[in-house]
Each structure stands twice: as C-alpha cells, then as structure tokens.
Amino acid sequence: ALTVGVGVLIHIVVVDIRSNICEQLTADQIYASDVNMDGSVMTNDYVLIRMGLKFSTPLGTLGAYVEPPVEESSEEESSEEESSEDVSEGITGYKPLNYDPMKIMKLTQWDMSNIYLSSGSQRSESSFSSRVDTIVSNCVNGGFNTVLIQIRPFGDSFYPSEIYPASEFITGSYSNTTFKYDPFKILLDKFHAANISVHAWINPLRLMDSSDIAKVPSGTKIYDWYRSNINNGDDHMFKSTDAGGTTRYYLNPGYPEVRDYIISGIDEILRLYHVDGVFMDDYFYPEAVYSDRSIDSGAFAAYGSGSSSSSSTRRSFRMASVNALVKGIYSKVHSYNDSLIYGVSPNGDIDYARQEMADCATWCSNEGYVDIMYPQFYYGMLHGSCNIPTLTSKWANVMTNSTVKFAPILT
C-alpha cells in the first residue's frame, strides 16, 4: 500500500569542504525529520524515503540534511537557489538544468520496483504516469530541485536500449526484452516540466546474479561475455561475492573494450535523452577480490605493465583501469555539453574505497575526472573509526581541485 504522504527524504546541499564547513557540523545540524507532509508523525524508524512515496513496509534508511552556514547577502541578491547561468546548448541543442545548491532526491531500483511493475509485468502506462505525477508533486512540495534516477543497476537498462539488456525491474524478467513504453522518458519529461534537474544513475561494473544473467537473451555484450566466461573461462567479466553475500558477475574494466562498452552506454543515454548529468554509483571491484589475482589474469597478461604478478602490482593495474573508465566517462559526458554534471559516489571511507580500486585522491585533485563527489557517509555521527568528523578530515586532504564540488550523502 502507498500513501501520498512523504516520509523522511535524503536532502543534500553541495558543501565545499575546502571552506571547512563540514568540520563545523554538530549533531543538531545533522537530523532526520519524522513528520509526514500531512503533519502526522511517522511511527517507523525506517521508512522508504528516497522517492516521495511512503510504503507501509519499512524499506529504507533515514536521510539527513546538511545545512551549511548562512552567509549575509545584499538586498539585491536572491535567497532562492538559482539554476546555472551561461549554459550552452552543446551538440544536442539542449541547455542542461542544474542548480546551486542542489537539493537531491535519489530514486533507486528498489524504491521504484512497485511503480514500474504490477503483478510481475510492466505496469500500464496510464497507471505508471499517475504514480510518477505523485512522486514529482511530492518532490516539488518537499523542496527538491534535482533527482538521481537509477537506470542501470545490474548491467541492464530501464529504457529501450540497443546496447544493454532490458531490466527485470521494468519487464518483469531478464528473459523478457519487450518494453510496453519508455518509463524513463516519462520520468524525465515530468520532472523537467516541474523544473527539476534529472541525472541518470548507473552502476558501471556490477551485473546480475548467477541465475538472472543466465536468462539474458543473445544480442548484447553481456550475453556474449557471459557465455564466453562459462564456456572458455574468458575474463571480460568475472564472478564474485558482493557485500551482501550474493554471488554475481562484474564487468572487468581491465579490458579497453569493456571500458568502451560502458562508455557506449553513457553515449546512448546522452544521445537519446536530455538528462542534466550522469551519476555513477560505487560497486567497482568487490572487496572479495582484493587479493584474488585469478579473476583478471587474462586482462593483466594482455594489458598489465611489467612482468610482476604480485597482489600490489595487480591492484595498481585495476586502479589504473578504473581511473581510465572514470576519465573516459567524464570526456564522453563533456563532449556533449560542458554544462552537464558528472559525479561519482564512492564509499565514504577513502581507505575502504581504495580497496574497491576507487582512486578518489586522483579524481579530486586533477582535472578531467569528475565534476562532483558524492561520498557515502553511511556510518553515522558516533561510529568509532568512520564518524563524520573523521571522514570529512580525510576528504579535506584530497579535495585539492577547486573545480570539484563535494556533496556527502548522509543517512
């Protein structure tokens, strides 16, 4: 069951860590509302929060809002957020809509599953459209100006794609390739009509679990590389265990053709849709393969530098491969329009992120990698080693490129 009332919502304001704003945060500045939009008090500690629709089953985590110190402004200055000025149309003739500050709502595949599907198949277009109207209205009423919409969580596609297989979150099964309509276009058009910026959200390497990937029909690289892996041991993709204990496949960015494949998916999104940015989630190399040299031995033999096969050398190769992917996506995004925003959301603990081969220090200190970092501060204020003051101190040491913005996600 769903109601129109809004639960707790992730609310992010871009914070410049170089101004030491984050170091000034106190517990009473990081909070989660417990009041629905209709004024009633929520009874669940954990409510579905990210999409503007409250469900009866507790599915989410508490969101938080970082309020930076308010600076005095002249009478001529407006107190409201403003969309970016001097925005060019780029090669598509579209002027991206982005705001400063960004007040962000995340729409995950889990949050949207019952919106896309009804009784195991794609919901009717009119029913879906009506529910999207409610989501958009709640975002407007909640003061949000930007949404991140997940459209590629597992090497699949939430829109009709010629490159990636159709997602079971849309069609009901990975064996079903038929879209009744394009749900992402409806979301995009309705959010844009409400003057809300839309960023396409992807997970670059994570694929389906072992049972789902076997259902993917022929006609995509996902199918080809999976069949080659199980038949010949090819390592364009590899199998590992994710943080939740699920055995699944991952694309191997050590191959240039794999990186090109992921980037071609970005190109398809930018070619088909007037999105305002691209948001790349974590799930790079899973932690389980940190010291495992067997999963990419073919890629290392072909493209690794030197003859050493030590764990440290292999990790350097993997980190360089992820760096090349991040830089390649940045170049693709900005080839369409320099006003588009490309952001990456790694683990909030930089040391842990490095174990997943996320070289945040390089991305945040050099040009041409990212426009904004969204580190996941999921640990809370009282965590022994990863509390917010400790994390922000670590990030302050690497945020040396003044053009890269910083927007921690707090839950």
Short mmCIF file of C-alpha atoms in Angstrom, two decimals:
data_model
loop_
_atom_site.label_atom_id
_atom_site.label_comp_id
_atom_site.label_asym_id
_atom_site.label_seq_id
_atom_site.Cartn_x
_atom_site.Cartn_y
_atom_site.Cartn_z
CA ALA A 1 0.00 0.00 0.00
CA LEU A 2 1.18 3.52 -0.69
CA THR A 3 0.04 6.89 0.52
CA VAL A 4 0.55 10.41 -0.70
CA GLY A 5 2.38 11.47 2.47
CA VAL A 6 6.12 11.86 2.27
CA GLY A 7 8.42 10.17 4.74
CA VAL A 8 11.98 11.13 5.51
CA LEU A 9 13.84 12.23 2.40
CA ILE A 10 17.52 12.39 1.55
CA HIS A 11 18.25 16.09 1.28
CA ILE A 12 21.71 17.10 0.16
CA VAL A 13 23.19 20.54 -0.23
CA VAL A 14 26.50 20.82 -2.05
CA VAL A 15 29.15 21.66 0.52
CA ASP A 16 32.63 22.91 -0.33
CA ILE A 17 34.91 21.01 2.02
CA ARG A 18 37.75 23.45 1.39
CA SER A 19 35.78 26.08 3.32
CA ASN A 20 35.87 23.81 6.42
CA ILE A 21 32.06 23.84 6.55
CA CYS A 22 31.96 20.12 7.24
CA GLU A 23 34.31 20.46 10.18
CA GLN A 24 31.79 22.79 11.82
CA LEU A 25 28.92 20.28 11.72
CA THR A 26 27.39 19.29 15.03
CA ALA A 27 24.89 16.60 15.88
CA ASP A 28 21.95 19.00 15.85
CA GLN A 29 22.85 20.06 12.31
CA ILE A 30 22.51 16.50 11.04
CA TYR A 31 18.98 15.36 11.56
CA ALA A 32 16.14 13.34 10.08
CA SER A 33 12.57 14.61 10.04
CA ASP A 34 9.93 12.32 11.49
CA VAL A 35 6.87 14.17 10.24
CA ASN A 36 4.87 13.33 7.14
CA MET A 37 3.83 16.04 4.74
CA ASP A 38 0.27 15.91 6.08
CA GLY A 39 1.60 16.69 9.58
CA SER A 40 1.18 13.22 11.07
CA VAL A 41 4.08 11.69 12.94
CA MET A 42 5.69 8.58 11.47
CA THR A 43 5.81 5.51 13.69
CA ASN A 44 8.51 3.55 11.84
CA ASP A 45 12.17 4.28 12.50
CA TYR A 46 12.96 3.16 8.98
CA VAL A 47 10.68 4.20 6.18
CA LEU A 48 11.04 4.23 2.42
CA ILE A 49 12.49 7.67 1.97
CA ARG A 50 14.06 8.33 -1.34
CA MET A 51 11.23 8.60 -3.79
CA GLY A 52 8.47 10.75 -2.35
CA LEU A 53 6.10 7.84 -1.70
CA LYS A 54 5.73 6.24 1.72
CA PHE A 55 5.13 2.49 1.91
CA SER A 56 3.73 0.53 4.82
CA THR A 57 6.76 -1.77 4.87
CA PRO A 58 9.96 -0.26 6.31
CA LEU A 59 12.42 -0.48 3.41
CA GLY A 60 14.74 2.49 3.64
CA THR A 61 17.19 4.29 5.87
CA LEU A 62 16.95 7.68 7.45
CA GLY A 63 18.02 10.57 5.29
CA ALA A 64 19.79 13.65 6.52
CA TYR A 65 20.14 17.27 5.56
CA VAL A 66 23.39 19.18 5.81
CA GLU A 67 22.67 22.87 6.27
CA PRO A 68 25.78 24.99 5.62
CA PRO A 69 26.23 28.26 7.49
CA VAL A 70 24.16 31.09 6.02
CA GLU A 71 26.21 33.98 4.73
CA GLU A 72 24.87 37.50 4.76
CA SER A 73 23.78 38.73 1.35
CA SER A 74 22.97 42.10 -0.08
CA GLU A 75 19.39 43.18 -0.64
CA GLU A 76 19.84 42.73 -4.36
CA GLU A 77 20.74 39.05 -4.00
CA SER A 78 18.04 36.39 -4.12
CA SER A 79 17.74 33.91 -1.26
CA GLU A 80 16.47 31.16 -3.53
CA GLU A 81 18.62 28.66 -5.34
CA GLU A 82 19.39 29.55 -8.91
CA SER A 83 19.82 27.45 -11.98
CA SER A 84 23.17 27.58 -13.70
CA GLU A 85 23.80 30.65 -15.84
CA ASP A 86 25.64 30.90 -19.14
CA VAL A 87 24.67 27.33 -20.01
CA SER A 88 25.41 26.34 -23.59
CA GLU A 89 23.25 24.06 -25.70
CA GLY A 90 26.12 21.75 -26.68
CA ILE A 91 25.75 19.38 -29.61
CA THR A 92 22.18 18.33 -28.75
CA GLY A 93 20.60 21.78 -28.67
CA TYR A 94 19.57 21.27 -25.04
CA LYS A 95 20.57 23.52 -22.15
CA PRO A 96 21.12 21.38 -19.03
CA LEU A 97 19.10 22.37 -15.98
CA ASN A 98 21.23 22.33 -12.82
CA TYR A 99 21.06 24.19 -9.53
CA ASP A 100 23.33 25.58 -6.88
CA PRO A 101 22.68 24.43 -4.23
CA MET A 102 21.45 21.01 -5.33
CA LYS A 103 18.66 19.55 -3.18
CA ILE A 104 18.63 15.93 -4.21
CA MET A 105 16.20 13.01 -4.22
CA LYS A 106 17.51 9.53 -5.12
CA LEU A 107 15.14 7.12 -6.91
CA THR A 108 16.61 3.62 -6.59
CA GLN A 109 15.53 0.49 -8.42
CA TRP A 110 14.27 -0.94 -5.12
CA ASP A 111 12.21 2.13 -4.32
CA MET A 112 10.66 2.19 -7.79
CA SER A 113 10.12 -1.54 -8.28
CA ASN A 114 6.40 -1.49 -7.44
CA ILE A 115 5.98 1.66 -9.51
CA TYR A 116 7.42 0.06 -12.64
CA LEU A 117 5.77 -3.33 -12.13
CA SER A 118 2.30 -4.63 -11.38
CA SER A 119 1.74 -8.35 -10.78
CA GLY A 120 5.15 -9.17 -12.21
CA SER A 121 4.89 -7.27 -15.50
CA GLN A 122 5.29 -3.69 -16.63
CA ARG A 123 2.54 -1.53 -15.22
CA SER A 124 0.16 0.14 -17.69
CA GLU A 125 1.39 3.47 -18.99
CA SER A 126 -1.54 5.41 -17.50
CA SER A 127 -1.08 3.82 -14.07
CA PHE A 128 2.67 4.44 -14.14
CA SER A 129 2.20 8.03 -15.29
CA SER A 130 -0.24 8.71 -12.46
CA ARG A 131 2.21 7.43 -9.87
CA VAL A 132 5.01 9.50 -11.36
CA ASP A 133 2.79 12.57 -11.03
CA THR A 134 2.56 11.86 -7.30
CA ILE A 135 6.32 11.44 -6.99
CA VAL A 136 7.01 14.68 -8.86
CA SER A 137 4.43 16.58 -6.81
CA ASN A 138 5.96 15.32 -3.58
CA CYS A 139 9.44 16.30 -4.71
CA VAL A 140 8.24 19.80 -5.57
CA ASN A 141 6.42 20.14 -2.25
CA GLY A 142 9.48 18.80 -0.43
CA GLY A 143 11.70 21.49 -1.94
CA PHE A 144 13.81 19.23 -4.11
CA ASN A 145 15.33 20.57 -7.34
CA THR A 146 17.34 17.53 -8.50
CA VAL A 147 16.64 13.80 -8.84
CA LEU A 148 19.05 10.93 -9.42
CA ILE A 149 17.18 8.16 -11.27
CA GLN A 150 18.68 4.67 -11.31
CA ILE A 151 18.55 3.32 -14.85
CA ARG A 152 21.39 0.75 -14.89
CA PRO A 153 21.89 -1.06 -11.57
CA PHE A 154 22.98 -4.50 -12.84
CA GLY A 155 24.33 -4.14 -16.38
CA ASP A 156 20.75 -3.74 -17.58
CA SER A 157 18.60 -0.93 -18.93
CA PHE A 158 15.48 0.84 -17.66
CA TYR A 159 14.85 2.25 -21.14
CA PRO A 160 14.73 0.55 -24.59
CA SER A 161 18.44 0.08 -25.34
CA GLU A 162 20.33 -1.30 -28.30
CA ILE A 163 23.38 -1.96 -26.11
CA TYR A 164 22.24 -3.31 -22.72
CA PRO A 165 19.61 -5.98 -21.97
CA ALA A 166 16.19 -4.93 -20.69
CA SER A 167 15.94 -4.89 -16.91
CA GLU A 168 13.71 -7.24 -14.96
CA PHE A 169 12.74 -4.21 -12.86
CA ILE A 170 10.86 -2.94 -15.94
CA THR A 171 9.81 -6.02 -17.92
CA GLY A 172 9.46 -8.49 -15.03
CA SER A 173 12.19 -10.87 -16.20
CA TYR A 174 15.59 -10.69 -17.87
CA SER A 175 14.26 -13.08 -20.47
CA ASN A 176 11.61 -10.52 -21.49
CA THR A 177 13.00 -7.86 -23.82
CA THR A 178 9.75 -6.03 -24.58
CA PHE A 179 9.02 -2.55 -23.25
CA LYS A 180 5.37 -1.51 -23.42
CA TYR A 181 6.55 2.11 -23.28
CA ASP A 182 9.64 4.08 -22.20
CA PRO A 183 9.35 4.73 -18.44
CA PHE A 184 12.50 6.82 -18.23
CA LYS A 185 11.20 9.28 -20.84
CA ILE A 186 8.01 9.75 -18.83
CA LEU A 187 10.02 10.39 -15.65
CA LEU A 188 12.36 12.77 -17.46
CA ASP A 189 9.60 14.77 -19.13
CA LYS A 190 7.51 15.11 -15.98
CA PHE A 191 10.43 16.16 -13.78
CA HIS A 192 11.61 18.65 -16.38
CA ALA A 193 8.08 20.05 -16.64
CA ALA A 194 8.35 20.74 -12.90
CA ASN A 195 11.77 22.42 -13.40
CA ILE A 196 13.58 19.61 -11.61
CA SER A 197 17.01 18.55 -12.83
CA VAL A 198 17.42 14.88 -13.78
CA HIS A 199 20.68 12.92 -13.54
CA ALA A 200 20.94 9.40 -14.98
CA TRP A 201 22.26 6.96 -12.35
CA ILE A 202 24.37 3.95 -13.30
CA ASN A 203 26.42 1.25 -11.61
CA PRO A 204 29.29 0.63 -14.01
CA LEU A 205 30.64 -2.86 -13.23
CA ARG A 206 28.07 -4.74 -11.15
CA LEU A 207 25.97 -7.26 -13.12
CA MET A 208 23.16 -9.72 -12.41
CA ASP A 209 23.45 -12.66 -10.06
CA SER A 210 24.27 -16.11 -11.39
CA SER A 211 20.67 -17.15 -12.00
CA ASP A 212 19.49 -13.90 -13.63
CA ILE A 213 22.41 -13.45 -16.01
CA ALA A 214 21.68 -16.90 -17.48
CA LYS A 215 18.27 -15.56 -18.60
CA VAL A 216 19.70 -12.71 -20.68
CA PRO A 217 18.96 -13.35 -24.37
CA SER A 218 21.52 -13.05 -27.15
CA GLY A 219 22.24 -9.77 -28.83
CA THR A 220 24.32 -7.89 -26.24
CA LYS A 221 27.90 -7.95 -25.00
CA ILE A 222 26.58 -9.06 -21.62
CA TYR A 223 25.31 -12.26 -23.23
CA ASP A 224 28.48 -12.79 -25.31
CA TRP A 225 30.91 -12.27 -22.45
CA TYR A 226 28.87 -14.39 -20.05
CA ARG A 227 28.79 -17.31 -22.48
CA SER A 228 32.50 -16.90 -23.15
CA ASN A 229 33.19 -16.87 -19.43
CA ILE A 230 31.30 -20.05 -18.59
CA ASN A 231 32.46 -21.88 -21.72
CA ASN A 232 36.07 -20.73 -22.03
CA GLY A 233 36.99 -19.01 -18.78
CA ASP A 234 37.20 -15.65 -20.53
CA ASP A 235 37.61 -12.82 -18.00
CA HIS A 236 35.87 -9.90 -19.72
CA MET A 237 33.54 -10.48 -16.80
CA PHE A 238 34.21 -12.35 -13.58
CA LYS A 239 32.17 -13.89 -10.77
CA SER A 240 32.50 -12.83 -7.15
CA THR A 241 30.52 -12.30 -3.95
CA ASP A 242 29.11 -8.88 -3.18
CA ALA A 243 28.92 -7.23 0.24
CA GLY A 244 25.53 -8.81 0.88
CA GLY A 245 26.79 -12.33 0.19
CA THR A 246 25.19 -12.67 -3.26
CA THR A 247 27.25 -14.36 -5.97
CA ARG A 248 27.09 -12.21 -9.09
CA TYR A 249 29.10 -11.16 -12.12
CA TYR A 250 31.12 -7.98 -12.68
CA LEU A 251 32.47 -6.39 -15.83
CA ASN A 252 36.27 -6.32 -15.97
CA PRO A 253 37.47 -2.76 -16.75
CA GLY A 254 41.00 -4.04 -17.35
CA TYR A 255 39.97 -4.55 -20.98
CA PRO A 256 39.72 -1.37 -23.11
CA GLU A 257 36.76 -2.89 -24.95
CA VAL A 258 34.89 -3.31 -21.65
CA ARG A 259 35.51 0.32 -20.74
CA ASP A 260 34.38 1.31 -24.23
CA TYR A 261 31.22 -0.76 -23.77
CA ILE A 262 30.33 1.03 -20.54
CA ILE A 263 31.07 4.40 -22.12
CA SER A 264 28.95 3.50 -25.16
CA GLY A 265 26.05 3.01 -22.73
CA ILE A 266 26.63 6.56 -21.43
CA ASP A 267 26.74 7.82 -25.00
CA GLU A 268 23.41 6.13 -25.73
CA ILE A 269 21.78 7.83 -22.73
CA LEU A 270 23.09 11.25 -23.71
CA ARG A 271 22.09 10.73 -27.34
CA LEU A 272 18.54 9.62 -26.55
CA TYR A 273 17.66 11.81 -23.56
CA HIS A 274 18.16 15.40 -22.43
CA VAL A 275 19.49 14.49 -19.00
CA ASP A 276 21.26 17.11 -16.91
CA GLY A 277 24.01 14.90 -15.58
CA VAL A 278 25.34 11.40 -15.01
CA PHE A 279 25.69 9.89 -11.53
CA MET A 280 27.96 6.86 -11.13
CA ASP A 281 27.49 4.77 -8.00
CA ASP A 282 30.16 2.64 -6.34
CA TYR A 283 30.48 -1.11 -6.81
CA PHE A 284 33.79 -1.03 -8.57
CA TYR A 285 35.88 -4.13 -7.80
CA PRO A 286 34.17 -6.07 -4.98
CA GLU A 287 36.11 -6.32 -1.72
CA ALA A 288 36.17 -10.11 -2.04
CA VAL A 289 38.68 -9.97 -4.94
CA TYR A 290 41.12 -7.56 -3.27
CA SER A 291 43.88 -10.21 -3.11
CA ASP A 292 42.48 -12.56 -5.77
CA ARG A 293 44.65 -12.48 -8.91
CA SER A 294 42.71 -15.19 -10.72
CA ILE A 295 39.70 -13.10 -11.74
CA ASP A 296 41.55 -10.90 -14.27
CA SER A 297 44.68 -12.83 -15.22
CA GLY A 298 43.85 -12.60 -18.92
CA ALA A 299 43.39 -8.85 -18.84
CA PHE A 300 46.61 -8.38 -16.87
CA ALA A 301 48.56 -10.58 -19.26
CA ALA A 302 47.31 -8.51 -22.19
CA TYR A 303 47.44 -5.00 -20.73
CA GLY A 304 49.34 -5.09 -17.44
CA SER A 305 52.70 -3.35 -17.34
CA GLY A 306 55.79 -5.33 -16.35
CA SER A 307 56.13 -9.00 -15.59
CA SER A 308 55.28 -8.93 -11.88
CA SER A 309 52.04 -10.61 -10.89
CA SER A 310 52.16 -9.62 -7.22
CA SER A 311 48.99 -8.54 -5.49
CA SER A 312 50.18 -4.95 -5.23
CA THR A 313 51.01 -4.80 -8.94
CA ARG A 314 47.64 -6.30 -9.82
CA ARG A 315 45.87 -3.74 -7.63
CA SER A 316 47.76 -0.91 -9.34
CA PHE A 317 46.60 -2.28 -12.69
CA ARG A 318 42.99 -2.43 -11.51
CA MET A 319 43.07 1.08 -10.09
CA ALA A 320 44.54 2.41 -13.34
CA SER A 321 41.75 0.62 -15.22
CA VAL A 322 39.05 2.25 -13.08
CA ASN A 323 40.77 5.62 -13.47
CA ALA A 324 40.70 5.20 -17.25
CA LEU A 325 36.98 4.37 -17.08
CA VAL A 326 36.15 7.38 -14.88
CA LYS A 327 38.15 9.69 -17.11
CA GLY A 328 36.60 8.20 -20.24
CA ILE A 329 33.07 8.77 -18.96
CA TYR A 330 33.94 12.35 -18.00
CA SER A 331 35.22 13.00 -21.52
CA LYS A 332 32.11 11.46 -23.07
CA VAL A 333 29.74 13.48 -20.88
CA HIS A 334 31.51 16.75 -21.58
CA SER A 335 31.77 16.03 -25.29
CA TYR A 336 28.00 16.55 -25.34
CA ASN A 337 27.95 19.67 -23.21
CA ASP A 338 30.39 21.20 -20.72
CA SER A 339 27.41 22.20 -18.58
CA LEU A 340 26.43 18.59 -17.91
CA ILE A 341 27.46 17.31 -14.47
CA TYR A 342 29.31 14.04 -13.95
CA GLY A 343 29.52 12.80 -10.37
CA VAL A 344 30.80 9.67 -8.65
CA SER A 345 29.60 8.23 -5.32
CA PRO A 346 32.32 6.06 -3.71
CA ASN A 347 32.43 4.64 -0.22
CA GLY A 348 32.64 7.47 2.31
CA ASP A 349 35.75 5.95 3.88
CA ILE A 350 38.53 6.75 1.41
CA ASP A 351 40.70 3.90 2.71
CA TYR A 352 37.93 1.38 2.11
CA ALA A 353 37.16 2.92 -1.28
CA ARG A 354 40.75 2.22 -2.32
CA GLN A 355 40.17 -1.47 -1.59
CA GLU A 356 37.45 -1.29 -4.25
CA MET A 357 40.01 0.38 -6.54
CA ALA A 358 38.38 3.82 -6.32
CA ASP A 359 41.27 6.29 -6.56
CA CYS A 360 39.40 9.23 -5.06
CA ALA A 361 42.58 11.22 -4.42
CA THR A 362 43.37 11.29 -8.14
CA TRP A 363 39.80 12.18 -9.12
CA CYS A 364 39.58 15.05 -6.62
CA SER A 365 42.98 16.61 -7.27
CA ASN A 366 43.12 16.61 -11.07
CA GLU A 367 41.12 17.97 -13.97
CA GLY A 368 39.14 15.71 -16.24
CA TYR A 369 37.81 13.05 -13.86
CA VAL A 370 34.71 14.31 -12.05
CA ASP A 371 32.65 17.45 -11.50
CA ILE A 372 31.31 16.43 -8.11
CA MET A 373 31.98 13.77 -5.49
CA TYR A 374 29.11 12.20 -3.52
CA PRO A 375 30.89 10.08 -0.87
CA GLN A 376 28.57 7.79 1.04
CA PHE A 377 28.70 8.86 4.69
CA TYR A 378 26.61 5.93 5.87
CA TYR A 379 28.36 5.43 9.20
CA GLY A 380 26.67 7.99 11.46
CA MET A 381 27.98 10.50 13.97
CA LEU A 382 29.02 8.00 16.64
CA HIS A 383 30.88 5.38 14.58
CA GLY A 384 34.22 4.61 16.22
CA SER A 385 36.52 4.98 13.19
CA CYS A 386 34.24 6.35 10.46
CA ASN A 387 32.30 9.10 12.19
CA ILE A 388 31.54 12.19 10.15
CA PRO A 389 34.32 14.43 11.56
CA THR A 390 36.89 11.73 10.83
CA LEU A 391 35.61 11.14 7.30
CA THR A 392 35.46 14.83 6.44
CA SER A 393 39.02 15.28 7.69
CA LYS A 394 40.19 12.55 5.30
CA TRP A 395 38.29 14.08 2.40
CA ALA A 396 39.68 17.54 3.16
CA ASN A 397 43.15 16.14 2.45
CA VAL A 398 42.25 15.04 -1.09
CA MET A 399 39.78 17.73 -2.21
CA THR A 400 42.51 19.90 -3.67
CA ASN A 401 40.95 20.71 -7.05
CA SER A 402 38.76 23.77 -6.51
CA THR A 403 36.57 22.90 -9.51
CA VAL A 404 35.39 19.61 -7.96
CA LYS A 405 32.37 20.00 -5.70
CA PHE A 406 31.67 17.91 -2.62
CA ALA A 407 28.24 16.53 -1.63
CA PRO A 408 28.36 13.80 1.04
CA ILE A 409 25.31 11.56 1.23
CA LEU A 410 24.25 11.21 4.85
CA THR A 411 21.93 8.54 6.22
#
